[in-house]
PDB file of N, CA and C in Angstrom:
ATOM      1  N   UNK A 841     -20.050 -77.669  -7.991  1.00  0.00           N
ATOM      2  CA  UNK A 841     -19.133 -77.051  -7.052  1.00  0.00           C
ATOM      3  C   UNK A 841     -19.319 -75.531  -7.116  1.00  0.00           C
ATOM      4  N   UNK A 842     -19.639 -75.137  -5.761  1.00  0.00           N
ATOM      5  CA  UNK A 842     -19.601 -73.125  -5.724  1.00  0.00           C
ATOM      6  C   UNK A 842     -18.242 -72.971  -5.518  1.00  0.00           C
ATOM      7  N   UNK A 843     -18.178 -71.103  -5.866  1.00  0.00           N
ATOM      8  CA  UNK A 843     -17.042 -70.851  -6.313  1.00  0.00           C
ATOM      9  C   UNK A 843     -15.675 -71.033  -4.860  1.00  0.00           C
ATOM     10  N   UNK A 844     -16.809 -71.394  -3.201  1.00  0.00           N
ATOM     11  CA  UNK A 844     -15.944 -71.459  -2.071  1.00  0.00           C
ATOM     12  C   UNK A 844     -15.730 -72.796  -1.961  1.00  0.00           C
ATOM     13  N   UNK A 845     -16.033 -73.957  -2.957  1.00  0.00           N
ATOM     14  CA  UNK A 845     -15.338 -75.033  -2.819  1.00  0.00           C
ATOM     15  C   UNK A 845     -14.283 -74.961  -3.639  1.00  0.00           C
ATOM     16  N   UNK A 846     -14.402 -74.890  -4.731  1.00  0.00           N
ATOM     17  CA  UNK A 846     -13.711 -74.211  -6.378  1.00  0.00           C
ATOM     18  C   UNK A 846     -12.076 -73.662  -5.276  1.00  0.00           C
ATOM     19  N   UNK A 847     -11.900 -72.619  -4.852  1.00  0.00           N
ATOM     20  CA  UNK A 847     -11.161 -71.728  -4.375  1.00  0.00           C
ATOM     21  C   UNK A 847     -10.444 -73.035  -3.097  1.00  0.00           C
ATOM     22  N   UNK A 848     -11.172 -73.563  -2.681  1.00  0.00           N
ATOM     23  CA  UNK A 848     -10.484 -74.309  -1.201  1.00  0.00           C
ATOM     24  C   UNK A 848     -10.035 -75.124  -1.957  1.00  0.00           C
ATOM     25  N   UNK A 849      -9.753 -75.758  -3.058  1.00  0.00           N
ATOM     26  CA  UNK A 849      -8.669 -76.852  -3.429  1.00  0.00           C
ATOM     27  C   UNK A 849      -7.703 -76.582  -3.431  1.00  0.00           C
ATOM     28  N   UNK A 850      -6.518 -77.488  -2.907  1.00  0.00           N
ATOM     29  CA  UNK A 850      -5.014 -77.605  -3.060  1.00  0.00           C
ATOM     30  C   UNK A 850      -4.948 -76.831  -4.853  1.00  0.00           C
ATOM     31  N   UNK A 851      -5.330 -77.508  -6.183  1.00  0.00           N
ATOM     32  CA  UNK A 851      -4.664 -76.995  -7.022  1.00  0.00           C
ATOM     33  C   UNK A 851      -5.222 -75.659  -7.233  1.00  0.00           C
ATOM     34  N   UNK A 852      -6.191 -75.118  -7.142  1.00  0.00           N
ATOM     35  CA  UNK A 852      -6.494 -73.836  -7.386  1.00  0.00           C
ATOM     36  C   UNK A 852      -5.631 -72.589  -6.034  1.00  0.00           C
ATOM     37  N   UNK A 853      -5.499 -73.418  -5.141  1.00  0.00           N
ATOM     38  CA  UNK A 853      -4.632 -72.521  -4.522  1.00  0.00           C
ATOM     39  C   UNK A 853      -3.199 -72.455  -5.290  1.00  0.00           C
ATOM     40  N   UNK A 854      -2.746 -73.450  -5.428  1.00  0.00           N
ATOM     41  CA  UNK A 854      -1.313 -73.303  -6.307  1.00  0.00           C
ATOM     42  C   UNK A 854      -1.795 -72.145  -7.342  1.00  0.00           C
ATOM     43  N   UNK A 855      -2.479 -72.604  -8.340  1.00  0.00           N
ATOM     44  CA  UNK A 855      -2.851 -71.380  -9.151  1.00  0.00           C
ATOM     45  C   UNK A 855      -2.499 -70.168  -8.961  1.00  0.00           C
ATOM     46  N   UNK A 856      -3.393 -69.950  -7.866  1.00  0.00           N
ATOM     47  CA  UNK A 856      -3.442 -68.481  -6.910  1.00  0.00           C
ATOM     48  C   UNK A 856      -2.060 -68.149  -6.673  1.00  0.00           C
ATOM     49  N   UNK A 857      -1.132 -68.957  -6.326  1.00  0.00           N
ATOM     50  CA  UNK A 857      -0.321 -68.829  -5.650  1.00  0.00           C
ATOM     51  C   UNK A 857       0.582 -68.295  -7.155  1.00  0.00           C
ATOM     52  N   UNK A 858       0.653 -68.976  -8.099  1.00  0.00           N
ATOM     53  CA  UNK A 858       1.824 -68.886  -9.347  1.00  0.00           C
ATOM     54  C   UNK A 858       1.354 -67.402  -9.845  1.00  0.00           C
ATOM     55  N   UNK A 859      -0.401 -67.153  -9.885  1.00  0.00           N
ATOM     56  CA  UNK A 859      -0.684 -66.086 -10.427  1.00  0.00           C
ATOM     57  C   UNK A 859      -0.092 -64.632  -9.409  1.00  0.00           C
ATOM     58  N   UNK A 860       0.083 -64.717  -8.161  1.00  0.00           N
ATOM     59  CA  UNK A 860       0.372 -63.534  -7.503  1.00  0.00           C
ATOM     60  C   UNK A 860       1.938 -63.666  -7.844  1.00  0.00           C
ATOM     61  N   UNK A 861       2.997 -64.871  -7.860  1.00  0.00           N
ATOM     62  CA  UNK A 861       4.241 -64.884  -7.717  1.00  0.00           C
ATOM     63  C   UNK A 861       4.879 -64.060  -9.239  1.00  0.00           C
ATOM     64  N   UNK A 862       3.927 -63.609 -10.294  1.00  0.00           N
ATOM     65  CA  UNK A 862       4.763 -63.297 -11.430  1.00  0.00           C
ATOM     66  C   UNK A 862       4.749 -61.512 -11.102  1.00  0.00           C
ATOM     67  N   UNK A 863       5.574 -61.306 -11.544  1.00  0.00           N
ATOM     68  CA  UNK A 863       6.229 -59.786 -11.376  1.00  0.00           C
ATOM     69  C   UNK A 863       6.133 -58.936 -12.505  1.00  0.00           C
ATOM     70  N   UNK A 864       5.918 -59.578 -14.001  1.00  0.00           N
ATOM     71  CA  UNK A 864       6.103 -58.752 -15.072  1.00  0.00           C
ATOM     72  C   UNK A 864       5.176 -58.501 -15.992  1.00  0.00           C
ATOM     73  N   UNK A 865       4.604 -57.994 -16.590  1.00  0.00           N
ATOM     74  CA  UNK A 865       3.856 -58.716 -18.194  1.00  0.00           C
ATOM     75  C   UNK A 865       4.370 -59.768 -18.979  1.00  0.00           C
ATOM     76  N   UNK A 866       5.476 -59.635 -19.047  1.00  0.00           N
ATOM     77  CA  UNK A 866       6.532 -60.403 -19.937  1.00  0.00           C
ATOM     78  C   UNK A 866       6.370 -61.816 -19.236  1.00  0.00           C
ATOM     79  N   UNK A 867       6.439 -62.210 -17.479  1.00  0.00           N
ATOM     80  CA  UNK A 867       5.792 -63.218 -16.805  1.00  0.00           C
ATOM     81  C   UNK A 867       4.254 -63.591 -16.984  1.00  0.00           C
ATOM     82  N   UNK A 868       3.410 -62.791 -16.821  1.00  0.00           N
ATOM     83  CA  UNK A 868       2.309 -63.069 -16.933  1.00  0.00           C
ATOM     84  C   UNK A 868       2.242 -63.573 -18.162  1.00  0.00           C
ATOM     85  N   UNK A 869       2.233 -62.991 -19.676  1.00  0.00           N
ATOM     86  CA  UNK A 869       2.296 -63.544 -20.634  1.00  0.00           C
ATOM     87  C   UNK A 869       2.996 -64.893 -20.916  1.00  0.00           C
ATOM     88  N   UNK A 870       3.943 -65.176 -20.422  1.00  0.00           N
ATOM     89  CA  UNK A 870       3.913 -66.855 -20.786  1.00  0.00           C
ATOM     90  C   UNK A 870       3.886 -67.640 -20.025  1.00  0.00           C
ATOM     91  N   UNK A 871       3.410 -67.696 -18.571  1.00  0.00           N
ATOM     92  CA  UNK A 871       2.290 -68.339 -17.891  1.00  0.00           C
ATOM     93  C   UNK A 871       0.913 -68.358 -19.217  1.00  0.00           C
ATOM     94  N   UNK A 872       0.501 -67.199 -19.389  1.00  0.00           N
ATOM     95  CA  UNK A 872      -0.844 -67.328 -20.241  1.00  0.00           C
ATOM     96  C   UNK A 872      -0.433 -68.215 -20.842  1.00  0.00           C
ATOM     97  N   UNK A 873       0.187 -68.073 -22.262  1.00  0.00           N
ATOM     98  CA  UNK A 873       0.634 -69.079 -23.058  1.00  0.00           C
ATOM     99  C   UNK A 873       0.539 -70.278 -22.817  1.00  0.00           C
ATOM    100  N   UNK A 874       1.427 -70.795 -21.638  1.00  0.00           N
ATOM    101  CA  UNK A 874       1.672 -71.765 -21.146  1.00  0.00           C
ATOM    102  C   UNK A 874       0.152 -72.493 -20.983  1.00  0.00           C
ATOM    103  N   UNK A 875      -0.939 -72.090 -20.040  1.00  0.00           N
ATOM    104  CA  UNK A 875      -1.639 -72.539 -19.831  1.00  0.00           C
ATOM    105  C   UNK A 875      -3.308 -72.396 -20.355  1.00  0.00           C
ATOM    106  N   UNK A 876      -3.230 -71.519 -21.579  1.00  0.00           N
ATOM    107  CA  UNK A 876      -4.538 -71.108 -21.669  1.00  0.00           C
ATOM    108  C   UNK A 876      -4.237 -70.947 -23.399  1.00  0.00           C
ATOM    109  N   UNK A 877      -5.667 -71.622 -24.037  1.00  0.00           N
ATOM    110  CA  UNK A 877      -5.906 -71.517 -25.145  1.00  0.00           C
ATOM    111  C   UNK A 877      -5.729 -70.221 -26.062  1.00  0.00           C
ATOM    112  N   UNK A 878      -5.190 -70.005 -26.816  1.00  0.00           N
ATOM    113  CA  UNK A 878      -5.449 -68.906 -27.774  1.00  0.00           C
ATOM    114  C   UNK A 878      -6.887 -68.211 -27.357  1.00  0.00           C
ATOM    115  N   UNK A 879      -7.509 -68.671 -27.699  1.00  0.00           N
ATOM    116  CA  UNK A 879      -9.398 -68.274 -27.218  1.00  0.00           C
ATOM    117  C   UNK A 879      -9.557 -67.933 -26.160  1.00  0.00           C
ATOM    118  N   UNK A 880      -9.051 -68.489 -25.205  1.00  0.00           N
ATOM    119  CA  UNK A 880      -9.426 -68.484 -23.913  1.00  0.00           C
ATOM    120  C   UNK A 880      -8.083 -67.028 -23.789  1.00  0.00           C
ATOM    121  N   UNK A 881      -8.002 -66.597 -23.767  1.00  0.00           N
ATOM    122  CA  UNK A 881      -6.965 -65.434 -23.562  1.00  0.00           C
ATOM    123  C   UNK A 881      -7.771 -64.512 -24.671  1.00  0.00           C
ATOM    124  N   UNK A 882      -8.314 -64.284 -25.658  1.00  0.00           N
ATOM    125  CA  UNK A 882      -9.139 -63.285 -26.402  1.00  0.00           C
ATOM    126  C   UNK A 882     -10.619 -63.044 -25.512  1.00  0.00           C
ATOM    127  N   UNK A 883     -10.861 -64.182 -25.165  1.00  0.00           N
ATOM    128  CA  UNK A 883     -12.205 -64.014 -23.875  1.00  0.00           C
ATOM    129  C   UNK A 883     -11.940 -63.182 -23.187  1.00  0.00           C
ATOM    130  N   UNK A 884     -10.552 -63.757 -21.955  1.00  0.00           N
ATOM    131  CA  UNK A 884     -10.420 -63.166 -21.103  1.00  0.00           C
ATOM    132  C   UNK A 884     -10.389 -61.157 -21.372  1.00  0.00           C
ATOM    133  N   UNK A 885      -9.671 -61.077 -22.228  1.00  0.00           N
ATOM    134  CA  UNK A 885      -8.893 -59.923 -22.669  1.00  0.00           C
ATOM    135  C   UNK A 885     -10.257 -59.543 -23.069  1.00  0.00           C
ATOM    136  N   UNK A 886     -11.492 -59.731 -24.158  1.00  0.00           N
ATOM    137  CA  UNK A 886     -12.806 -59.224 -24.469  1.00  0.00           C
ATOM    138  C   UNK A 886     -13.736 -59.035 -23.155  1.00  0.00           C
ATOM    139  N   UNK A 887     -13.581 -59.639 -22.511  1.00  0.00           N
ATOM    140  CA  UNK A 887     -14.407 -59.240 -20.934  1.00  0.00           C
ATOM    141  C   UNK A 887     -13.370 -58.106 -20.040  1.00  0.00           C
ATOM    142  N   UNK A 888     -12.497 -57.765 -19.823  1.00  0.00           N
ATOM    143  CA  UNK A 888     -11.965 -57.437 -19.713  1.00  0.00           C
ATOM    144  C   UNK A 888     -11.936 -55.646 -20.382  1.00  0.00           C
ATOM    145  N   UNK A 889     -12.245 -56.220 -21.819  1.00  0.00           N
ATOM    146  CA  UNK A 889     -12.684 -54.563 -22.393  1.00  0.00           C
ATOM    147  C   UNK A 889     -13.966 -54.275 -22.433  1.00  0.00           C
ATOM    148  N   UNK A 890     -14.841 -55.520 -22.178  1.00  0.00           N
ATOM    149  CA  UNK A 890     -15.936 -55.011 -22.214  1.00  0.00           C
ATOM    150  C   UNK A 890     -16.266 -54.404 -20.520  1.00  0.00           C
ATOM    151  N   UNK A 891     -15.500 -54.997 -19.527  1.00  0.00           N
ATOM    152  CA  UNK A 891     -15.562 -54.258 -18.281  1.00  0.00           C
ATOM    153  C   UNK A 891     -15.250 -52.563 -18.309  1.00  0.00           C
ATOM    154  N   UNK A 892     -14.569 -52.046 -18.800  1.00  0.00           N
ATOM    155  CA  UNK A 892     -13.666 -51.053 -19.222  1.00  0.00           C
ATOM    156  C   UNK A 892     -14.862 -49.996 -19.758  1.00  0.00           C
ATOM    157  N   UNK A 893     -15.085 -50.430 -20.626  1.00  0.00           N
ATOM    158  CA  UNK A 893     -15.960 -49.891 -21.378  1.00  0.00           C
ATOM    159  C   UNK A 893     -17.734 -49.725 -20.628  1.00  0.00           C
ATOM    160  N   UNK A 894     -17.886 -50.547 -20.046  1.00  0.00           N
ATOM    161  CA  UNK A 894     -18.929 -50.631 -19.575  1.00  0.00           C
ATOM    162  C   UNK A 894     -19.002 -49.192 -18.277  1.00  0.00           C
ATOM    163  N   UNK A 895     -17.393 -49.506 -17.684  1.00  0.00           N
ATOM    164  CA  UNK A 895     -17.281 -48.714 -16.599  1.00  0.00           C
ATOM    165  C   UNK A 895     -16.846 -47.199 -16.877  1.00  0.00           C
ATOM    166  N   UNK A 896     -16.704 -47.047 -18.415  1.00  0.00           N
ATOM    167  CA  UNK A 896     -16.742 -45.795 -18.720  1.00  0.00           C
ATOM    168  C   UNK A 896     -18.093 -45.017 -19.521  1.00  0.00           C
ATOM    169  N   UNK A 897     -18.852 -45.753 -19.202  1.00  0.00           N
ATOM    170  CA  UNK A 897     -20.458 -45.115 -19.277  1.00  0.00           C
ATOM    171  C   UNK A 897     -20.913 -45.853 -20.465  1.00  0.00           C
ATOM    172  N   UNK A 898     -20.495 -46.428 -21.455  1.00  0.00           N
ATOM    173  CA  UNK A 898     -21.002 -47.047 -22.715  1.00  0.00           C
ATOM    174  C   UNK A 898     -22.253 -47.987 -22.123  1.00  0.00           C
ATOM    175  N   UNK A 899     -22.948 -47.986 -23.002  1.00  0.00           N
ATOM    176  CA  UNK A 899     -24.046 -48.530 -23.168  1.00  0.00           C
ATOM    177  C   UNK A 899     -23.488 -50.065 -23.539  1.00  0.00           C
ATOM    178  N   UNK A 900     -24.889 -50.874 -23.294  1.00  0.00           N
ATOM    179  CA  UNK A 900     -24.805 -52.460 -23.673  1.00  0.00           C
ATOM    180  C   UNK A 900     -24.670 -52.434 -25.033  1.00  0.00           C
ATOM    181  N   UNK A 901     -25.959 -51.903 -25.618  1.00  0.00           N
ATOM    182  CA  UNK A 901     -25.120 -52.283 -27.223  1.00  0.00           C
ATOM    183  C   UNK A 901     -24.066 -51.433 -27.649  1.00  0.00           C
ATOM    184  N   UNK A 902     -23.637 -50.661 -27.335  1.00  0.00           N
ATOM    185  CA  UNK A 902     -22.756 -50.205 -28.006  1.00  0.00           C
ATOM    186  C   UNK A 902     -21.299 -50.836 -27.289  1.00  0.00           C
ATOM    187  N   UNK A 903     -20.809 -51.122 -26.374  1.00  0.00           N
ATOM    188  CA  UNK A 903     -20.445 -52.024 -25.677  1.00  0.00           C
ATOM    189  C   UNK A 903     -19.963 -53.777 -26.629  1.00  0.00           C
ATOM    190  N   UNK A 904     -21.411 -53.803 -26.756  1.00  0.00           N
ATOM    191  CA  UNK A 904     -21.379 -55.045 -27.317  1.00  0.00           C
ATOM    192  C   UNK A 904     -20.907 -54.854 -29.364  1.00  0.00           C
ATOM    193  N   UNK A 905     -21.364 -53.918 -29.752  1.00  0.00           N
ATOM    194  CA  UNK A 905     -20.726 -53.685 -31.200  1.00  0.00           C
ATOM    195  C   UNK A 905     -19.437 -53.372 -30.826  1.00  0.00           C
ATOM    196  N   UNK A 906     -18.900 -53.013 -30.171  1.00  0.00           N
ATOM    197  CA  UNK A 906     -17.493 -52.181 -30.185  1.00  0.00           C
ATOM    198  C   UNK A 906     -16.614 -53.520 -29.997  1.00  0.00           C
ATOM    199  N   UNK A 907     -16.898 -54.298 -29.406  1.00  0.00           N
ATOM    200  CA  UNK A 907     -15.923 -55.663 -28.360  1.00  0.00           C
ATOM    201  C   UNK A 907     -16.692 -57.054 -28.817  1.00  0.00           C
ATOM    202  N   UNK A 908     -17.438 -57.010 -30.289  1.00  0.00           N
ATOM    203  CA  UNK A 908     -18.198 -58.818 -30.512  1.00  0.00           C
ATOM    204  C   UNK A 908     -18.553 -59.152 -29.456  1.00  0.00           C
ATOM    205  N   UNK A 909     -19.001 -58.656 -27.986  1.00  0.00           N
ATOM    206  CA  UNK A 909     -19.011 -59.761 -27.237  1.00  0.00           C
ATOM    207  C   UNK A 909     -20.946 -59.636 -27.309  1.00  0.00           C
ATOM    208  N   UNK A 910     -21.562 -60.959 -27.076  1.00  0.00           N
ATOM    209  CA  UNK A 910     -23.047 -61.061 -27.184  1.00  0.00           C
ATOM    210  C   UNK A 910     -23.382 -60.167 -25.818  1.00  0.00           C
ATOM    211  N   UNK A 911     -24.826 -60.089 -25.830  1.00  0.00           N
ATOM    212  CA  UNK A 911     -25.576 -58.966 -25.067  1.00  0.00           C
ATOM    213  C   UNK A 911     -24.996 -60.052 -23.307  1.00  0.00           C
ATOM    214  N   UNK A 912     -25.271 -61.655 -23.568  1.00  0.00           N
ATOM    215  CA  UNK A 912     -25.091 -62.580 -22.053  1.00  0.00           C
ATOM    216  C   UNK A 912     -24.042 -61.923 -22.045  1.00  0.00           C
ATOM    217  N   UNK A 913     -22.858 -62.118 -22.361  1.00  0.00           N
ATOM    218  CA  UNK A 913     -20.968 -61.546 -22.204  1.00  0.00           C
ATOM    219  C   UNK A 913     -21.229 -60.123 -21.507  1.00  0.00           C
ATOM    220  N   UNK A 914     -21.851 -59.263 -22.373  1.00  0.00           N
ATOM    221  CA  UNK A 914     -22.107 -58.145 -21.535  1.00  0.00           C
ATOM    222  C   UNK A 914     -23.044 -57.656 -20.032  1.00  0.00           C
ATOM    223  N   UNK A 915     -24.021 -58.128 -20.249  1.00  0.00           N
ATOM    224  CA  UNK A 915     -24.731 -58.470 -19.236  1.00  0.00           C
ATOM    225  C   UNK A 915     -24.155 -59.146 -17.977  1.00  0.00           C
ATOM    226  N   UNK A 916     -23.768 -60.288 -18.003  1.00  0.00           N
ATOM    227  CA  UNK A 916     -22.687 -60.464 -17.071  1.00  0.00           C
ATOM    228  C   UNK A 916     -21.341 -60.423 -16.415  1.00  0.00           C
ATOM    229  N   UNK A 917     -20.800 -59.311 -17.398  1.00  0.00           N
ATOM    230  CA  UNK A 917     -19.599 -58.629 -17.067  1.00  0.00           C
ATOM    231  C   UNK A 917     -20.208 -57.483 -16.596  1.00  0.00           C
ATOM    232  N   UNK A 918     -21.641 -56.546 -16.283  1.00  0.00           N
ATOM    233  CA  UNK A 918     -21.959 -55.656 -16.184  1.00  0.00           C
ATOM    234  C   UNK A 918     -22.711 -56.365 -14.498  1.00  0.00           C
ATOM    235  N   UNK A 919     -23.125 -57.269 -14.474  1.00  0.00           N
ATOM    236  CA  UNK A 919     -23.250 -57.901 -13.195  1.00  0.00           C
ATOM    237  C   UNK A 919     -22.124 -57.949 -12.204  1.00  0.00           C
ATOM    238  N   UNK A 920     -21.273 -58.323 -12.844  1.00  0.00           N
ATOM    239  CA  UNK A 920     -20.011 -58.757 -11.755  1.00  0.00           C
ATOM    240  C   UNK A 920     -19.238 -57.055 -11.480  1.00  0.00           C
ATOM    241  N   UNK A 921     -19.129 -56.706 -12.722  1.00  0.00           N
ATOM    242  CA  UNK A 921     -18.529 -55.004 -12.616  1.00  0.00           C
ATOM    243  C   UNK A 921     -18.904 -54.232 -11.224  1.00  0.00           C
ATOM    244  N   UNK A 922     -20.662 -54.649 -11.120  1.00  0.00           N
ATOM    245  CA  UNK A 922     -21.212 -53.986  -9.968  1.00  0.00           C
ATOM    246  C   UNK A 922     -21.344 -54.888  -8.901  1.00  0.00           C
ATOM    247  N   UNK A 923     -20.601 -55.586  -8.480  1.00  0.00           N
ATOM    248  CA  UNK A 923     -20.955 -56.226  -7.331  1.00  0.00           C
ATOM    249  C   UNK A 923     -20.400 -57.455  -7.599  1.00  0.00           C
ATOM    250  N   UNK A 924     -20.775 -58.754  -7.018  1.00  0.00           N
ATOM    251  CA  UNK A 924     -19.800 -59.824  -7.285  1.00  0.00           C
ATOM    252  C   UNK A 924     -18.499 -59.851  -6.186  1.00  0.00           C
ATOM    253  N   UNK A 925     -17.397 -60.541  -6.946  1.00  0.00           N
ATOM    254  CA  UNK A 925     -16.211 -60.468  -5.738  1.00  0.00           C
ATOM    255  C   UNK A 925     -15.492 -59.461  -6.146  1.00  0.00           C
ATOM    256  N   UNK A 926     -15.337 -58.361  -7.149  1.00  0.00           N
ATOM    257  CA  UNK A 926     -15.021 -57.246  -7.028  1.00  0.00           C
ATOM    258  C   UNK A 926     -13.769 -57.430  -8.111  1.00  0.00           C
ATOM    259  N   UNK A 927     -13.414 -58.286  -8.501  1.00  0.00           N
ATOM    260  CA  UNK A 927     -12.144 -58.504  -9.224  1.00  0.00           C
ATOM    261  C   UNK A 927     -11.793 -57.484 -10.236  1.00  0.00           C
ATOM    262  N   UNK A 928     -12.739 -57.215 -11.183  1.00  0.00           N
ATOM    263  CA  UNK A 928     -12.839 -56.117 -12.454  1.00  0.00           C
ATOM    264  C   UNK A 928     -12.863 -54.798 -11.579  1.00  0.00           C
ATOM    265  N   UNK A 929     -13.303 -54.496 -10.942  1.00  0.00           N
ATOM    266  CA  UNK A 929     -13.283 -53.096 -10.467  1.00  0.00           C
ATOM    267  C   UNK A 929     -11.818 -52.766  -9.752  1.00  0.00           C
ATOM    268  N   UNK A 930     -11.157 -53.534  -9.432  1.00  0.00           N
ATOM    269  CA  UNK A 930     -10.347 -53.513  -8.872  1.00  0.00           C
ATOM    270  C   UNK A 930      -9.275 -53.479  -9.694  1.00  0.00           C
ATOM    271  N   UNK A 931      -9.000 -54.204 -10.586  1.00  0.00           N
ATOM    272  CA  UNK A 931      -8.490 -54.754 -11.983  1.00  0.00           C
ATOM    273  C   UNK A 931      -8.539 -52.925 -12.674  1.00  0.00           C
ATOM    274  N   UNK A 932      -9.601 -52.692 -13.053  1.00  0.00           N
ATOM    275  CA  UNK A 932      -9.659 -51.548 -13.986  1.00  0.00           C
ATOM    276  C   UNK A 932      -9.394 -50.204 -12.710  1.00  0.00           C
ATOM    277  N   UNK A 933      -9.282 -50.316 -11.959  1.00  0.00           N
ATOM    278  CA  UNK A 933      -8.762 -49.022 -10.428  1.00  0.00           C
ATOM    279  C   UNK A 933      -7.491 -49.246 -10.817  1.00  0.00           C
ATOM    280  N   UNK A 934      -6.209 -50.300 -10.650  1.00  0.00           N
ATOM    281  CA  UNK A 934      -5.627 -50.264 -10.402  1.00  0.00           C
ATOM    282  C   UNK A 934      -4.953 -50.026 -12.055  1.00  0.00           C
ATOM    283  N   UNK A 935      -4.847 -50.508 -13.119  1.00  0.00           N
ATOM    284  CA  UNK A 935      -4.747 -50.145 -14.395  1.00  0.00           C
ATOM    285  C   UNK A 935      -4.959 -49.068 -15.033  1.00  0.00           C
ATOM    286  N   UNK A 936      -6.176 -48.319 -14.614  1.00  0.00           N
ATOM    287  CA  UNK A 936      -5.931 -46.957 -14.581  1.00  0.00           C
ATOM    288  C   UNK A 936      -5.426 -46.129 -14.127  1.00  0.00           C
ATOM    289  N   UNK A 937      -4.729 -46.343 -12.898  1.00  0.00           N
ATOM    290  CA  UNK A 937      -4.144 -45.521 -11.880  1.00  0.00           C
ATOM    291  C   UNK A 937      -2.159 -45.795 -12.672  1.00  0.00           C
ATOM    292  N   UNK A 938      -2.136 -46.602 -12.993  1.00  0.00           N
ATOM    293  CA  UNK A 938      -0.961 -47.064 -13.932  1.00  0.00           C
ATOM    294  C   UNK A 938      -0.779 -46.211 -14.920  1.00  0.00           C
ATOM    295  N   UNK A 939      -1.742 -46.462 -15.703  1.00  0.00           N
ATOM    296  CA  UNK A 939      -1.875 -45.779 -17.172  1.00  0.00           C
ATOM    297  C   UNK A 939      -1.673 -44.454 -16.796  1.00  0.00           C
ATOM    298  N   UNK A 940      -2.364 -43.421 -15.817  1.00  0.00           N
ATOM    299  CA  UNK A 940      -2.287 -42.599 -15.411  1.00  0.00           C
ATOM    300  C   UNK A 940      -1.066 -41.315 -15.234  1.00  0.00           C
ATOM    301  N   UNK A 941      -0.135 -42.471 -14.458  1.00  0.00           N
ATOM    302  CA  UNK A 941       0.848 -42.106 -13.833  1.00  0.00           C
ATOM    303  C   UNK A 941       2.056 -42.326 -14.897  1.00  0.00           C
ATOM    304  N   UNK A 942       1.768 -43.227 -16.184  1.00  0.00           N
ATOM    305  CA  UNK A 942       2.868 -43.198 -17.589  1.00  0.00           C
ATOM    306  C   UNK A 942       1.926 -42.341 -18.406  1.00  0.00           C
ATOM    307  N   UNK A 943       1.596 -41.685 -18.122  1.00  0.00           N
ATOM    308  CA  UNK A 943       1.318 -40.389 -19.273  1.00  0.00           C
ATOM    309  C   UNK A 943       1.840 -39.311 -19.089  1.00  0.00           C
TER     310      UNK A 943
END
C-alpha cells in the first residue's frame, strides 16, 4: 500500500482527525501514551531531533553521534527534511516560531 492509499482509509482518517482535534501538549501526550509504544515515541521524538539538527547545519555524523540515530535514520530524515510531504519542515517552522516568541 502507497502512502495515497494508506491516507484514503476510513481509520487513518479518524486518526487524522483525533490528531488535529487535541489542543494541548498535556492532550497530545496522552493520546501518545494511549496509543504508541514507549519506543515508538523515543523514535518519533529522535527523528524529530535529528530533523532539527540536521536543519541547523550539523553534519550526518555528527547528527548521528549527538541523537544514536544510525547514518539510514539520518539519511532519511535528511531526505524527507528536503522535500517529501513537507511535514518536518513545517513541524520545525512552526516550533521555532513558538520557541521564539516565549523567550
Amino acid at each position: 500500500m502507497d502512502a495515497d492509499e494508506l491516507f484514503a482509509t476510513p481509520e487513518v482518517e479518524r486518526l487524522l482527525e483525533a490528531l488535529t482535534s487535541l489542543s494541548s501538549v498535556d492532550e497530545t501526550r496522552a493520546l501518545l501514551l494511549d496509543l504508541c509504544t514507549v519506543r515508538e515515541i523515543e523514535d518519533f521524538a529522535q527523528r524529530l531531533e535529528v530533523a532539527r539538527r540536521l536543519d541547523n547545519g550539523e553534519s550526518y555524523l555528527a547528527v548521528s553521534e549527538h541523537t544514536g540515530a544510525s547514518s539510514t535514520t539520518v539519511s532519511r530524515v535528511s531526505k524527507c527534511l528536503n522535500g517529501s510531504a513537507g511535514g518536518y519542515r513545517l513541524v520545525l517552522e512552526r516550533t521555532q516560531s513558538s520557541q521564539a516568541c516565549s523567550e
